Short mmCIF file of C-alpha atoms in Angstrom, two decimals:
data_model
loop_
_atom_site.label_atom_id
_atom_site.label_comp_id
_atom_site.label_asym_id
_atom_site.label_seq_id
_atom_site.Cartn_x
_atom_site.Cartn_y
_atom_site.Cartn_z
CA MET A 1 -0.99 -13.65 -10.78
CA ASN A 2 3.04 -13.00 -10.45
CA ALA A 3 4.49 -10.59 -8.20
CA ALA A 4 7.73 -11.08 -9.99
CA ASN A 5 6.74 -7.34 -12.05
CA MET A 6 5.53 -6.00 -8.90
CA ASN A 7 7.25 -3.40 -6.98
CA PRO A 8 9.17 -4.84 -3.99
CA ALA A 9 6.84 -3.58 -1.17
CA THR A 10 3.69 -4.36 -3.06
CA ALA A 11 5.35 -7.95 -4.13
CA GLN A 12 5.99 -8.68 -0.78
CA ALA A 13 2.17 -7.63 1.03
CA PHE A 14 0.89 -9.70 -2.18
CA GLU A 15 3.07 -12.70 -1.71
CA GLY A 16 2.62 -12.45 1.78
CA MET A 17 -1.54 -12.48 0.94
CA MET A 18 -0.85 -15.84 -1.12
CA GLN A 19 0.53 -17.51 1.28
CA GLN A 20 -2.28 -16.66 3.92
CA LYS A 21 -5.15 -17.57 1.24
CA GLN A 22 -3.32 -21.27 0.33
CA ALA A 23 -2.67 -22.06 4.21
CA SER A 24 -5.87 -23.56 5.82
CA PRO A 25 -7.56 -21.78 9.09
CA ARG A 26 -6.84 -25.12 11.24
CA SER A 27 -2.57 -24.56 10.02
CA SER A 28 -1.74 -21.43 10.99
CA SER A 29 1.61 -22.72 11.77
CA HIS A 30 2.41 -22.74 8.39
CA LEU A 31 1.99 -19.00 8.06
CA PRO A 32 5.35 -16.76 8.24
CA PRO A 33 6.16 -15.14 11.80
CA ARG A 34 4.29 -11.52 11.62
CA PRO A 35 6.65 -8.76 11.97
CA SER A 36 6.66 -6.77 14.95
CA THR A 37 5.84 -3.69 13.55
CA HIS A 38 2.51 -5.25 11.58
CA LEU A 39 -0.11 -2.26 13.71
CA ARG A 40 -3.45 -3.46 11.93
CA ALA A 41 -4.90 -6.69 11.90
CA PRO A 42 -4.92 -8.60 8.84
CA SER A 43 -8.21 -8.36 7.50
CA ALA A 44 -7.74 -4.20 7.69
CA GLN A 45 -4.40 -4.97 6.00
CA MET A 46 -6.32 -6.80 3.46
CA LYS A 47 -8.99 -4.22 3.11
CA ASP A 48 -6.11 -1.71 2.41
CA PHE A 49 -4.54 -3.75 -0.16
CA MET A 50 -7.50 -4.33 -1.94
CA SER A 51 -8.91 -0.53 -2.16
CA LEU A 52 -5.18 0.00 -3.50
CA TYR A 53 -4.97 -2.57 -6.01
CA SER A 54 -8.85 -1.57 -7.31
CA ASN A 55 -7.92 2.36 -7.53
CA LEU A 56 -4.74 0.76 -9.70
CA VAL A 57 -6.72 -1.03 -12.29
CA GLU A 58 -9.41 1.74 -12.58
CA ARG A 59 -7.21 4.43 -12.81
CA CYS A 60 -4.34 2.99 -15.56
CA PHE A 61 -7.31 1.12 -17.23
CA LEU A 62 -9.36 4.30 -17.91
CA SER A 63 -5.89 6.37 -18.63
CA CYS A 64 -4.43 3.73 -20.79
CA CYS A 65 -6.85 1.13 -22.54
CA GLN A 66 -8.97 2.99 -25.43
CA ASP A 67 -8.85 0.33 -28.18
CA PHE A 68 -11.07 -2.75 -27.51
CA THR A 69 -10.88 -4.22 -30.99
CA SER A 70 -8.65 -6.47 -29.79
CA LYS A 71 -8.38 -8.15 -26.80
CA ALA A 72 -4.90 -7.96 -26.36
CA LEU A 73 -2.99 -4.74 -24.76
CA SER A 74 -1.27 -3.15 -28.19
CA SER A 75 2.33 -2.38 -26.70
CA LYS A 76 1.73 1.12 -26.66
CA GLU A 77 -1.04 0.29 -23.90
CA GLU A 78 0.98 -2.49 -22.10
CA SER A 79 3.89 0.53 -21.76
CA CYS A 80 1.28 2.86 -20.40
CA VAL A 81 -0.30 0.50 -18.13
CA MET A 82 3.19 -0.36 -16.97
CA ASN A 83 4.34 3.29 -16.23
CA CYS A 84 0.90 4.13 -14.58
CA ALA A 85 1.07 1.39 -12.24
CA ASP A 86 4.82 2.06 -11.22
CA LYS A 87 3.88 6.03 -10.79
CA PHE A 88 0.97 5.24 -8.72
CA LEU A 89 2.53 2.47 -6.60
CA LYS A 90 5.29 5.03 -6.07
CA HIS A 91 2.66 7.84 -5.15
CA SER A 92 1.06 5.73 -2.46
CA GLU A 93 4.43 4.52 -1.07
CA ARG A 94 5.59 8.10 -0.68
CA LEU A 95 2.31 8.60 0.79
CA ALA A 96 2.20 6.44 3.07
CA LEU A 97 5.80 7.47 3.80
CA VAL A 98 5.07 11.13 4.64
CA SER A 99 1.99 10.35 6.56
CA GLY A 100 4.04 7.95 8.64
CA LYS A 101 6.29 10.57 9.72
CA LEU A 102 3.49 13.28 10.10
CA ILE A 103 1.88 10.94 12.47
CA ILE A 104 5.27 10.02 14.33
CA GLY A 105 5.55 13.32 14.26
CA VAL A 106 2.41 14.47 15.78
CA PRO A 107 3.25 13.09 19.61
CA THR A 108 6.35 15.41 19.43
CA LYS A 109 4.31 18.33 18.67
CA ARG A 110 2.18 18.00 21.43
CA ARG A 111 4.58 17.02 23.64
CA ALA A 112 6.89 20.32 22.88
CA ARG A 113 3.70 22.19 23.33
CA ARG A 114 2.96 21.31 26.71
CA ASP A 115 6.24 21.35 27.64
CA GLU A 116 6.15 25.20 26.73
CA ARG A 117 3.20 25.54 28.72
CA SER A 118 4.65 24.12 31.71
CA ARG A 119 7.60 26.43 31.40
CA LEU A 120 5.17 29.35 31.04
CA VAL A 121 3.09 28.40 34.43
CA SER A 122 6.28 27.89 36.46
#
């Protein structure tokens, strides 16, 4: 599988996953340094990535591939799969961005409510 045709964020995750897979468990010094923004364990990230990939394959296959008389995709099916994958990945990125903003905003809202209550009490 080649990361050249993937969305940049997905390609980066895929390449990192392939580098980890190629490195033996004893030679972890060859792994690229993990950015400090990673909050989840690598196994949880792998599980999330595999779930995303599985959902993408299932959705795009079911909606785009109808002709099973040949093992090759027709040009119409191929363009449908590319559009489907692109839309799915953009949707997933947008969802992650929005949910990240919502999660970050929760403590701020709680703090504002707590400050409001303390002002009312005093």
